[in-house]
XYZ file of C-alpha atoms in Angstrom:
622
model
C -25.132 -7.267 6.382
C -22.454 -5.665 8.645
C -19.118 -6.999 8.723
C -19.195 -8.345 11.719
C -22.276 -10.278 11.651
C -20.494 -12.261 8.773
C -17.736 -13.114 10.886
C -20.378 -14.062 13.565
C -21.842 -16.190 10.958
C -18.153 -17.614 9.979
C -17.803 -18.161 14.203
C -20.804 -20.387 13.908
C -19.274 -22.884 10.954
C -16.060 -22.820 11.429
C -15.473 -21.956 15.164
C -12.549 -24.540 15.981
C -10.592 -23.682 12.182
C -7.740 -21.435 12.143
C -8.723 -17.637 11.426
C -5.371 -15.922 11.855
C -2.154 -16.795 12.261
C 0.993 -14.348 12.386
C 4.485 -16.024 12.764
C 4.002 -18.457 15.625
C 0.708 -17.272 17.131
C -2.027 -18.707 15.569
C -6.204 -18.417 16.711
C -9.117 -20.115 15.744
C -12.776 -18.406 14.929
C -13.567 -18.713 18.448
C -10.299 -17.452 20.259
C -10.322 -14.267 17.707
C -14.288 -13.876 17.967
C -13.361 -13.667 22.272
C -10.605 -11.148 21.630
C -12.846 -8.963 19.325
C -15.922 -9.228 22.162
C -13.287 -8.308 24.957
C -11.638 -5.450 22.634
C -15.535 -4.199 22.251
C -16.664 -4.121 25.440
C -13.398 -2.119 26.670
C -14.228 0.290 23.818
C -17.523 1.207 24.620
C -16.921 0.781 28.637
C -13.998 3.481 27.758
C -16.437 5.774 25.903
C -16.032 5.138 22.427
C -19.684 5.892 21.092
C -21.556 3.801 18.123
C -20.839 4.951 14.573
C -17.659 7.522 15.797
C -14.421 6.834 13.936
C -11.391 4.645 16.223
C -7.667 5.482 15.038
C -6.065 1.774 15.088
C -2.227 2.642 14.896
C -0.924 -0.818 14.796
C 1.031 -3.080 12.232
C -0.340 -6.347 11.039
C -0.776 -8.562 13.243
C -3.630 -11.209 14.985
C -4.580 -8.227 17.260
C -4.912 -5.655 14.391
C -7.714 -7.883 12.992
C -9.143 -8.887 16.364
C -9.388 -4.953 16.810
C -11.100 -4.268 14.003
C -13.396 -6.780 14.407
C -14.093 -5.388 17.559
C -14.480 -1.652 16.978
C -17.215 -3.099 14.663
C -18.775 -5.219 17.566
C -18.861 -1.988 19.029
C -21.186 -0.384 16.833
C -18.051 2.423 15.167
C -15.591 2.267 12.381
C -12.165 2.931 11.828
C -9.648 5.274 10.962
C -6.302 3.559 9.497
C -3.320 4.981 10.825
C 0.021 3.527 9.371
C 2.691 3.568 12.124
C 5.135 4.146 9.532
C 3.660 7.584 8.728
C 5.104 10.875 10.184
C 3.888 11.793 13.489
C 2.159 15.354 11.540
C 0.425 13.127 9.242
C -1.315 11.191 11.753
C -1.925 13.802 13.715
C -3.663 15.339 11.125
C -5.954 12.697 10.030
C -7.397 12.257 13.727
C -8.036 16.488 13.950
C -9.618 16.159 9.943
C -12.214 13.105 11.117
C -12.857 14.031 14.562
C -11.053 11.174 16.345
C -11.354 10.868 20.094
C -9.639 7.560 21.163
C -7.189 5.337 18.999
C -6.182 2.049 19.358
C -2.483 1.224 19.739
C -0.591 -2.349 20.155
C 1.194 -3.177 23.843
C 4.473 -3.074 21.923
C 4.322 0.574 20.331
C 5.876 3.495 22.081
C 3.135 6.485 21.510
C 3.546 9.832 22.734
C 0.291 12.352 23.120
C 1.384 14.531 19.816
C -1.393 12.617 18.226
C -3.519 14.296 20.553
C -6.090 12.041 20.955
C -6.799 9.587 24.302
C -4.437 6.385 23.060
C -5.490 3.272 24.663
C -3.063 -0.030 24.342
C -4.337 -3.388 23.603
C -4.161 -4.668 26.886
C -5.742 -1.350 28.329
C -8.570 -2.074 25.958
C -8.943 -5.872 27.067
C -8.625 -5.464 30.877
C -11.439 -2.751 30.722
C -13.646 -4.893 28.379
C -13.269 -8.318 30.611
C -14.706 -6.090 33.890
C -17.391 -4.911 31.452
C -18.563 -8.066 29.412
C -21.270 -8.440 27.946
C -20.629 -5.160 25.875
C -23.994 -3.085 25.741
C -25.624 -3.896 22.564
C -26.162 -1.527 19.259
C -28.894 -0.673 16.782
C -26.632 0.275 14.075
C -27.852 -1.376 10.928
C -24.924 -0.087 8.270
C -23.221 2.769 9.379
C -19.183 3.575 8.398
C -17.035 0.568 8.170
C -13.457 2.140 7.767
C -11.511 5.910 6.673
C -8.666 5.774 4.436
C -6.923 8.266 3.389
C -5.576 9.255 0.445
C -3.368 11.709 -0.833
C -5.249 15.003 -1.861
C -4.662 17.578 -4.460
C -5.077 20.490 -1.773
C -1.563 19.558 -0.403
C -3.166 17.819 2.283
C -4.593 14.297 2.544
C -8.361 13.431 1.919
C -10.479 10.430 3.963
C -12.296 8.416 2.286
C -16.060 7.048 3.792
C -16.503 3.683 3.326
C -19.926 1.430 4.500
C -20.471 -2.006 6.207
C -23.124 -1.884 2.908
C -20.454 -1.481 0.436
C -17.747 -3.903 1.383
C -20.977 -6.418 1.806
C -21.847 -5.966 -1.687
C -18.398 -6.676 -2.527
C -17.849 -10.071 -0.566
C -21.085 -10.984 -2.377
C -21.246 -10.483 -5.964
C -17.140 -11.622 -5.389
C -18.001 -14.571 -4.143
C -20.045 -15.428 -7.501
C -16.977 -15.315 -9.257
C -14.519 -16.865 -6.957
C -16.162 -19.387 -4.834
C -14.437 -18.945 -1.815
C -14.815 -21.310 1.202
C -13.160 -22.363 4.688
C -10.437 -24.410 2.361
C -9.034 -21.325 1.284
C -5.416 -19.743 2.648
C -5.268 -16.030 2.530
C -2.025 -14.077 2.851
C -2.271 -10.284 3.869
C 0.592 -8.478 2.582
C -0.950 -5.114 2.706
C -1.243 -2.333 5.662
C -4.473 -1.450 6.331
C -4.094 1.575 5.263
C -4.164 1.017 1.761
C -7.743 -0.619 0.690
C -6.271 -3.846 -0.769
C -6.467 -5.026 2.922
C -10.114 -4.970 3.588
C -10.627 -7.456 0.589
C -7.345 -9.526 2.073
C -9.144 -9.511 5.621
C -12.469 -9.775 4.803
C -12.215 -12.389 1.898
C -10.761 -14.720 4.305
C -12.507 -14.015 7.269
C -15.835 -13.706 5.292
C -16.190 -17.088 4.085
C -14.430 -18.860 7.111
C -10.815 -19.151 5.401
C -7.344 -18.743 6.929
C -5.281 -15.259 6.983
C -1.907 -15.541 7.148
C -0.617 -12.316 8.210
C 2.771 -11.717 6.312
C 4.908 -8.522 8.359
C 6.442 -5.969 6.001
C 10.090 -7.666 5.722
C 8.683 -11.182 4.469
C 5.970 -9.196 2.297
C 9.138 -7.212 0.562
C 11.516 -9.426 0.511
C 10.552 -12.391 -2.667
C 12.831 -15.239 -0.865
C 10.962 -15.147 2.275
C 7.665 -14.220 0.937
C 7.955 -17.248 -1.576
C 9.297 -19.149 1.266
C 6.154 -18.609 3.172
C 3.711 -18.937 0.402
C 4.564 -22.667 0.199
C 5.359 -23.232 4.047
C 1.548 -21.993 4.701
C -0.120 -23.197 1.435
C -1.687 -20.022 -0.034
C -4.342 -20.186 -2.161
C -5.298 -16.781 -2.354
C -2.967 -14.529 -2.958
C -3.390 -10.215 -3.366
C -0.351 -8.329 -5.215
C 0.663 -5.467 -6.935
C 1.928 -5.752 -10.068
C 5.416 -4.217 -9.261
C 5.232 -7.137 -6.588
C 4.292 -9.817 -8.681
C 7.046 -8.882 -10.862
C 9.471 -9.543 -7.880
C 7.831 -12.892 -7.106
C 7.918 -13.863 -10.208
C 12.263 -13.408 -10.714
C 12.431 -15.375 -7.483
C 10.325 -18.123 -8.476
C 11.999 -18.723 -11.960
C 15.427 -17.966 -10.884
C 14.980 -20.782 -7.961
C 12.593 -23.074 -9.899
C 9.651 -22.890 -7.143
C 6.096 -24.276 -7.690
C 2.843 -23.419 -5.655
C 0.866 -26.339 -6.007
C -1.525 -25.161 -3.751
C -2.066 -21.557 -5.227
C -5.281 -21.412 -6.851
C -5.571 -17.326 -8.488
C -3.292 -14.574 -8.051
C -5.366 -11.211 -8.036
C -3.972 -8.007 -9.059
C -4.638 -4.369 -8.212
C -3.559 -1.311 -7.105
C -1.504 -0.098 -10.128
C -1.293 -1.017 -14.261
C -1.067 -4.719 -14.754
C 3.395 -5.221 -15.599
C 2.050 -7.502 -18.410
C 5.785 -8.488 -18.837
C 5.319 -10.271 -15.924
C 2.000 -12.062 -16.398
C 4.025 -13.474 -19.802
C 7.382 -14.812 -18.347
C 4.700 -16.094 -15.596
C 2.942 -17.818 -18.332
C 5.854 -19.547 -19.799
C 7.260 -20.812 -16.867
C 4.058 -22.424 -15.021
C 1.445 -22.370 -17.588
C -2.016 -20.396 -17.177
C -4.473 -23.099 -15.235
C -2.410 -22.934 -12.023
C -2.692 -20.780 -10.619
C -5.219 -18.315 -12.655
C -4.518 -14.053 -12.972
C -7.191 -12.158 -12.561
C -6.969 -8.493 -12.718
C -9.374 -6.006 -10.953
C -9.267 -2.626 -11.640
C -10.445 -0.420 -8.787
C -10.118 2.820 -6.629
C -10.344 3.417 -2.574
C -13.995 5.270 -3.255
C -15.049 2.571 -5.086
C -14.427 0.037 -2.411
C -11.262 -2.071 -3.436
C -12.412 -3.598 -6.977
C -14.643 -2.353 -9.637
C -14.117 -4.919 -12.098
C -13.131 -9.388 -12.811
C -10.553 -9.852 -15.893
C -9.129 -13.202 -15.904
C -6.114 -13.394 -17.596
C -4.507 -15.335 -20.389
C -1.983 -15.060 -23.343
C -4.778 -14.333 -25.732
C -6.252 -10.908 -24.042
C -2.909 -9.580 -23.091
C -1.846 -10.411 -27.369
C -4.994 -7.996 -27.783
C -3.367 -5.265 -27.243
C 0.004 -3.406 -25.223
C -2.855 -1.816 -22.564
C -3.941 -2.726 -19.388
C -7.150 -5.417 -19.597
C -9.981 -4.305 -17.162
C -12.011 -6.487 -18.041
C -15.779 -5.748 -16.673
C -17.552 -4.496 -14.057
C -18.540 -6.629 -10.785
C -22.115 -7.172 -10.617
C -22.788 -4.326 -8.268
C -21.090 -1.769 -10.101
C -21.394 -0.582 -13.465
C -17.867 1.323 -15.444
C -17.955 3.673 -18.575
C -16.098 5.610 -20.440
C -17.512 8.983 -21.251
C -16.670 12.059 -23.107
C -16.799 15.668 -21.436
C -20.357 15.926 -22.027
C -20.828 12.583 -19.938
C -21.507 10.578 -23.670
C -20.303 7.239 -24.254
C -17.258 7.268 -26.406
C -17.294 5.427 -29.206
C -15.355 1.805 -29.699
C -11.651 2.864 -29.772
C -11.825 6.195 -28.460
C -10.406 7.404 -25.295
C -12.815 8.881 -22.479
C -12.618 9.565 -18.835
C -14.007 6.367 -16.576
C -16.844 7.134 -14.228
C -17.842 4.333 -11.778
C -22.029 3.489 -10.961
C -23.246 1.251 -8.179
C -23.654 0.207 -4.642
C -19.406 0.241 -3.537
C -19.092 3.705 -3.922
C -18.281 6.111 -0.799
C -20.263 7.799 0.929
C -17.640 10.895 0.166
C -14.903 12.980 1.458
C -14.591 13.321 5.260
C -15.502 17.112 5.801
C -15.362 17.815 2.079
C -18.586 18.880 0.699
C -17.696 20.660 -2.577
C -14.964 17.885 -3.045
C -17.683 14.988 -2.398
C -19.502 16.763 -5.056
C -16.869 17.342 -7.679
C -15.647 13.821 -7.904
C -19.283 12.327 -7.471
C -21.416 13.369 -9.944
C -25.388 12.963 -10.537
C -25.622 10.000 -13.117
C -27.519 11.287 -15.983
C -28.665 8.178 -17.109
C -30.431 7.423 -13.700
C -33.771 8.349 -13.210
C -33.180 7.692 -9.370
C -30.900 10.209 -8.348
C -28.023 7.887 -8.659
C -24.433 8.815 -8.486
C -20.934 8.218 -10.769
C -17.597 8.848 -9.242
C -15.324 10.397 -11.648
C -12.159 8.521 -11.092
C -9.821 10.986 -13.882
C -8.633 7.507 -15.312
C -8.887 7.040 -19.049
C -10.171 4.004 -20.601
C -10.985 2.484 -24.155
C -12.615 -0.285 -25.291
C -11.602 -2.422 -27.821
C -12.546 -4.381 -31.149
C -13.460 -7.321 -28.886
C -15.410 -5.233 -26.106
C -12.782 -5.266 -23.462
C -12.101 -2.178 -21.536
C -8.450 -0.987 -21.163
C -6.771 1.189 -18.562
C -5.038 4.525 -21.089
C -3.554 6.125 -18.524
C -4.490 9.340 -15.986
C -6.385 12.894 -16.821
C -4.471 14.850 -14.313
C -1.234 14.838 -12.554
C -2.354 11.568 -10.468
C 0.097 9.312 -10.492
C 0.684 5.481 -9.075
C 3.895 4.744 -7.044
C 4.160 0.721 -5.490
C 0.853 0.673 -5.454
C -0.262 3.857 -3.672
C -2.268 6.707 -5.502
C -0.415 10.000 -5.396
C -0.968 14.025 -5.930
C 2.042 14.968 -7.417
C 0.726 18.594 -6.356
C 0.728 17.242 -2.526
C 4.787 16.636 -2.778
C 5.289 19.903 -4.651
C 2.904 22.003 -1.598
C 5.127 20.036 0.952
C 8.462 21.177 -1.037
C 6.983 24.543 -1.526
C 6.941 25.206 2.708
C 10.495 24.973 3.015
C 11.975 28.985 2.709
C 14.846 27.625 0.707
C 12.894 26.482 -2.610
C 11.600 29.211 -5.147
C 9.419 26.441 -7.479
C 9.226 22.827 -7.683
C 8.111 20.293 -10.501
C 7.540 16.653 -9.885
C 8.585 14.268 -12.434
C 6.775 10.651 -12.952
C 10.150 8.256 -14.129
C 9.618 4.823 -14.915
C 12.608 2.322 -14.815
C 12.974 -1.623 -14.208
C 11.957 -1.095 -10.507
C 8.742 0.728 -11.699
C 7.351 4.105 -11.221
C 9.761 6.869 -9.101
C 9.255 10.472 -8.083
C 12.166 13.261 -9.080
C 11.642 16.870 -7.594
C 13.107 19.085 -9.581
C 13.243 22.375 -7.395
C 14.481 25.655 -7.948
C 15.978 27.165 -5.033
C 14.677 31.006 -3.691
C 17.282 33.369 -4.365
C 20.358 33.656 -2.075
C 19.430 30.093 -1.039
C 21.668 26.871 -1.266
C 19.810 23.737 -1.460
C 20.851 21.046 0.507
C 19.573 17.607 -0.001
C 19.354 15.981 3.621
C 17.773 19.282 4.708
C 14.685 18.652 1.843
C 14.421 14.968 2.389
C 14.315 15.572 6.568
C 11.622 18.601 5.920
C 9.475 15.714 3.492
C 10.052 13.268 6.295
C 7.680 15.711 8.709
C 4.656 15.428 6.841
C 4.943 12.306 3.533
C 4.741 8.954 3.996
C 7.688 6.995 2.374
C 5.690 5.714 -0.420
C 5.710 9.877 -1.298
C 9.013 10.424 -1.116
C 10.964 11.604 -4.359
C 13.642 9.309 -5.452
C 16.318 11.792 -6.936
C 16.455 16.041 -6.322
C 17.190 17.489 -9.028
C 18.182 21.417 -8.896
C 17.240 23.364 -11.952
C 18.154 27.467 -12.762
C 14.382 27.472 -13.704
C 11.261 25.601 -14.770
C 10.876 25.248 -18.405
C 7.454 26.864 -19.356
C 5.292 26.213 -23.058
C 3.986 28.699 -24.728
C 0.944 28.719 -23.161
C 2.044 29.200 -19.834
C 2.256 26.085 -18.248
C 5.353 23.827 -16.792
C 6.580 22.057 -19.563
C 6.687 18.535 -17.563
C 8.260 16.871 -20.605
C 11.208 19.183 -20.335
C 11.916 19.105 -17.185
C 14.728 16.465 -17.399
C 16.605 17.494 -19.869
C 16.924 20.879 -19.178
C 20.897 21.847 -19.438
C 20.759 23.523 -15.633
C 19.725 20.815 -14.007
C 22.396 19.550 -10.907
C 21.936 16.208 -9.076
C 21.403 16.601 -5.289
C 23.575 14.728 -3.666
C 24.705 14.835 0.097
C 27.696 17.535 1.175
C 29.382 15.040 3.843
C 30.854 12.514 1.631
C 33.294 9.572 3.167
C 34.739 7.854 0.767
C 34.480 3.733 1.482
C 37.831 2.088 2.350
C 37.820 -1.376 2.160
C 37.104 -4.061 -1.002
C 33.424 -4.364 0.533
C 32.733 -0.852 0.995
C 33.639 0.189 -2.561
C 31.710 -3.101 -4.395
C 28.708 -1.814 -2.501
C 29.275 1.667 -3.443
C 29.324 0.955 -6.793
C 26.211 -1.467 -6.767
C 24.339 0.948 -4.871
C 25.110 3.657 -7.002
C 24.030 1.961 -10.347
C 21.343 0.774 -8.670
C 19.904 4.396 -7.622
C 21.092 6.435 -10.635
C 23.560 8.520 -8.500
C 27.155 9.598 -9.423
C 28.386 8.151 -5.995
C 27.572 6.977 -2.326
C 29.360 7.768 0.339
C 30.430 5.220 3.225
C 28.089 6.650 5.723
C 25.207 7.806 3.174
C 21.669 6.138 3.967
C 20.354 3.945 1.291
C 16.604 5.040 2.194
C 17.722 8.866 1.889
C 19.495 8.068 -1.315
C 15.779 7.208 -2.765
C 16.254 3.283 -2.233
C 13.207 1.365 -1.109
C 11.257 -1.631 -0.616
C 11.715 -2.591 -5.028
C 14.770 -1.162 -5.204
C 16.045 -3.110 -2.518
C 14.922 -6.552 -4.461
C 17.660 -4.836 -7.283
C 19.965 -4.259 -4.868
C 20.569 -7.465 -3.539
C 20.168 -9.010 -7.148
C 22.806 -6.892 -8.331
C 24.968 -7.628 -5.763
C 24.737 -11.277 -5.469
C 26.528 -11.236 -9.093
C 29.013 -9.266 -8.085
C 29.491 -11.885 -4.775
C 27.643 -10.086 -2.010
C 25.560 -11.956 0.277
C 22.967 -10.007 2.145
C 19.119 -9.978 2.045
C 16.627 -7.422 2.019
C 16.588 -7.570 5.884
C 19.485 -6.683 6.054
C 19.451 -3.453 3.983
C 16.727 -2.680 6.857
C 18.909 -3.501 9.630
C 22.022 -1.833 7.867
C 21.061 1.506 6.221
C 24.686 2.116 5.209
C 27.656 0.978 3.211
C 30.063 1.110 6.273
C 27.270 -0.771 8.338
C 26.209 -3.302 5.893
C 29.851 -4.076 4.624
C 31.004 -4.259 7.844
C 28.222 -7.029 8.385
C 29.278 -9.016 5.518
C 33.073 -9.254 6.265
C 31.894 -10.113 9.563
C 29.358 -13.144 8.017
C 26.381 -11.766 10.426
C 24.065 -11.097 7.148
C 20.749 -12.970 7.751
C 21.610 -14.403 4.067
C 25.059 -15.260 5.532
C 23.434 -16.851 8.598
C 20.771 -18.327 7.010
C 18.127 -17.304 9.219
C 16.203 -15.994 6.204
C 14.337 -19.194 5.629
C 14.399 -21.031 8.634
C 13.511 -17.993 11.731
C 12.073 -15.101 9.703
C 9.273 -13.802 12.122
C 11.609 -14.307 15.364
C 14.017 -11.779 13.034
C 11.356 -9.519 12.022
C 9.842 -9.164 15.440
C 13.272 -8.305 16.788
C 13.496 -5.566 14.129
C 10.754 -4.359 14.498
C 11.188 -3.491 18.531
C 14.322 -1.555 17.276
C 12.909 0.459 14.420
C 9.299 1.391 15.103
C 9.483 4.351 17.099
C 6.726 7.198 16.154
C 9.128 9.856 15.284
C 9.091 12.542 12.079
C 13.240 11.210 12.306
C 12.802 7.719 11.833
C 13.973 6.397 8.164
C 14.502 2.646 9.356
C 10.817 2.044 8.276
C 11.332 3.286 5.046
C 10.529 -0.195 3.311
């Protein structure tokens, strides 16, 4: 069944309930099912042909899901463009899948560098309302969505996904879960990272409620928790380095959920840390942890592990658990053999969710998916280069990565896509990236050697980054070494790299030193905070590697120290001057207390200010 159909089929039950709501605007099954028909009809009266690929550059919102809904109505997919990501990026995703048109809300400024034909919201609407009914299709599957993801040939990869495999996911998910029009979904996630389609779609599927969260309230645990109870969540999607935030809030305030029935994990190694002081403080009935292990060519989750103090006592290692009903997971040796109990082997993933394959990438389609030599069908694996093990009591385990993969907030990285983007800058010789893990999770340090006769200079690398990576890619620290330490064999010693006796912390050359009480307490928060021997007054948090985690530390850290600000306000005020100068002043949202009583009035306002399509902008670094 295409995804549409089941939200036709939602329309039908439930068409007076609430299907989305975003701050203040909320629409029921019907209002959003009239959007999506108006939104369809524009699309194909504007050209857009069945089955071609529709760049939606918009954040969360009511009309984000409307529009998807709609390019499905349609009869095409589409391709997720994050309006946070560099202007090159974006452009290059739309050249790599052969975009023509992309979607865009009323609100976003959009130049033609993305060289394809953008068409607003309203544009869309107005030419769908002179055109209704839109002109039926005989697509029967086809492409549901691209995502991309980043790619070990220094440039990002899309990933195919079906109406057919997302179906088979809402199905066999649904045996597990039992989820009906009662439940309250939150979508924390841009859709452009795959946890989204399972936040939309499990809501909208089974003719629940999506409560679309905006990246400040998402990041920020006092308003997110705030929210949680204000809309009566049931279902909520996290990462584990978010959880882990949620979690500090909750205890250190003494909140309850009553109405949140599981928590689901994904997107990164379960912070079993977490799950325990979770455990102690609420007990493990309400609500229950599941975690589901899963990859973007997969189609969001492979496998169901509910948690509880017994499996995580197991062992120190990530539960799995096992595999949906669609899907089959094993770990295999390099002949493709089962490994034995214990042992560690690569995971390879069977089944109906996986992709159809790389966008434009043959040979890469048919590296990563494999013939399945136990199928006498001509059935596929996808070799995911994640180890596994399974233990004494038949539980798989997530071991780690085979290759220089790495997870960073949530979002699969090449490490070799930041090093080829370091590489193009003439003033850097070599460059080794560094996976660091500290309380705020996992964090990137480039440690570059610079070409001879060159100076390295740290805003110049971070700007050059900024043209092509996403935050979420972004190196924390810059280190500069003499030179890369090398085994015997030949290879970057990656183990070394840190504590190699040449190494020189990059920090910025135009240093102000803060002046008053404020200034310095910041300074010195911020500093411990991000591992740096100083900040400046007029140094940018964002460049200094803060971010969306860090920021939860920051304002921790300086609450004890008697700070006041949120996580807002770290948005709205990148700098020590700027943010002290806000506190003195008392015009911190904290301070104000508009944190828990106007946050989406706030947010919007932000928003208007700091999303501007531009390879400059850091104020949507979070």
């Amino acid at each position: 069944m295409r995804l549409e159909e089941r939200f036709e089929a939602s329309v039908r039950r439930c068409a007076g309930q609430v299907a989305v709501q975003c701050g203040s605007q909320t629409w029921t099954y019907s209002e959003l099912d009239r959007r999506a028909q108006e939104i369809a009809a524009g699309l194909r009266a504007l050209g857009v042909r069945p089955e071609e690929p529709v760049g939606l550059l918009m954040r969360r919102s009511n009309d984000l899901v409307a529009a998807i809904i709609g390019v499905y109505k349609a009869g095409a997919c589409y391709l997720a463009l994050d309006t946070s990501y560099p202007m090159e990026r974006l452009r290059y995703m739309c050249e790599d899948s052969s975009v023509r048109f992309a979607l865009v809300e009323d609100s976003l400024p959009v130049t033609q560098r993305l060289n394809v034909r953008t068409i607003s919201i309203s544009e869309c609407m107005d030419a769908g309302r002179a055109a209704l009914p839109a002109p039926s299709h005989n697509v029967s599957d086809g492409l549901a969505y691209v995502l991309y993801t980043s790619g070990s040939t220094g440039h990002p990869k899309g990933v195919a996904i079906s109406h057919a495999h997302v179906d088979a996911l809402l199905k066999h998910a649904q045996e597990l879960f039992a989820f009906d029009e009662t439940d309250v979904w939150s979508q924390v996630h841009s859709h452009a990272f795959d946890f989204s389609v399972w936040e939309i779609w499990g809501a909208l599927a089974y003719g629940g409620r999506l409560v679309i969260l905006p990246p400040d309230v998402a990041r920020d645990p006092d308003a997110l928790c705030a929210e949680l109870k204000r809309a009566e969540v049931t279902v909520l999607n996290m990462t584990p380095a978010a959880f882990r935030a949620v979690v500090n809030c909750a205890i250190d305030r003494k909140l309850r959920f009553p109405a949140l029935s599981v928590v689901i994990f994904g997107g990164d190694a379960l912070d079993t840390s977490s799950v325990r002081r979770w455990f102690q403080y609420a007990g493990e009935d309400q609500p229950k942890l599941v975690n589901m292990y899963g990859i973007t060519e997969t189609t969001v989750h492979v496998t169901f592990c509910p948690l509880d103090s017994q499996i995580l006592e197991q062992s120190t290692r990530t539960p799995i658990g096992d595999a949906l009903a669609h899907l089959s997971i094993h770990a295999l040796d390099r002949h493709m053999n089962p490994v034995p109990e214990g042992t560690t082997g690569e995971l390879y993933v069977g089944g109906q969710g996986l992709a159809w394959g790389y966008v434009g990438r043959p040979a890469l389609t048919a590296q990563r998916f494999v013939p399945d030599p136990s199928s006498a069908e001509g059935g596929r694996l996808y070799r995911s280069g994640d180890l596994g093990a399974v233990d004494a009591l038949n539980c798989l385990r997530f071991v780690g990565r085979a290759d220089d993969q790495v997870k960073v907030r949530g979002h699969r990285i090449e490490l070799c896509e930041v090093e080829a983007a370091l590489l193009s800058h003439p003033s850097v010789e070599q460059v080794a990236i560094h996976l660091e893990r500290d309380d705020t999770g996992n964090n990137l340090i480039a440690c570059v050697v610079a070409a001879a006769k060159e100076t390295l200079d740290l805003g110049t690398l971070q700007r050059h980054l900024r043209q092509t990576l996403p935050e979420h890619m972004m190196p924390a620290k810059f280190l500069e070494l003499g030179a890369l330490p090398i085994t015997p064999n030949g290879k970057i010693d990656r183990a070394a790299l840190l504590s190699q006796p040449s190494r020189q912390l990059l920090v910025s050359d135009e240093y102000e030193a803060p002046e008053t009480s404020t200034e310095r307490l910041l300074a010195e928060v911020l500093a411990d905070v991000l591992k740096v021997e100083r900040v400046g007054a007029n140094d940018n948090y964002f460049a200094l590697g803060g971010d969306s985690i860090r920021s939860i530390v920051t304002r921790e850290k300086a609450r004890q120290v008697g700070l006041e600000f949120s996580v807002f306000d770290l948005l709205l005020h990148q700098t020590v001057r700027e943010l002290g100068a806000a506190i003195d002043r008392g015009e911190t949202t904290a301070s104000a207390g508009a944190e828990s009583t106007q946050p989406f009035d706030l947010i919007s306002e932000a928003d208007r200010l700091a999303v501007a399509i531009d390879e400059d902008l850091t104020a949507e670094a979070v």
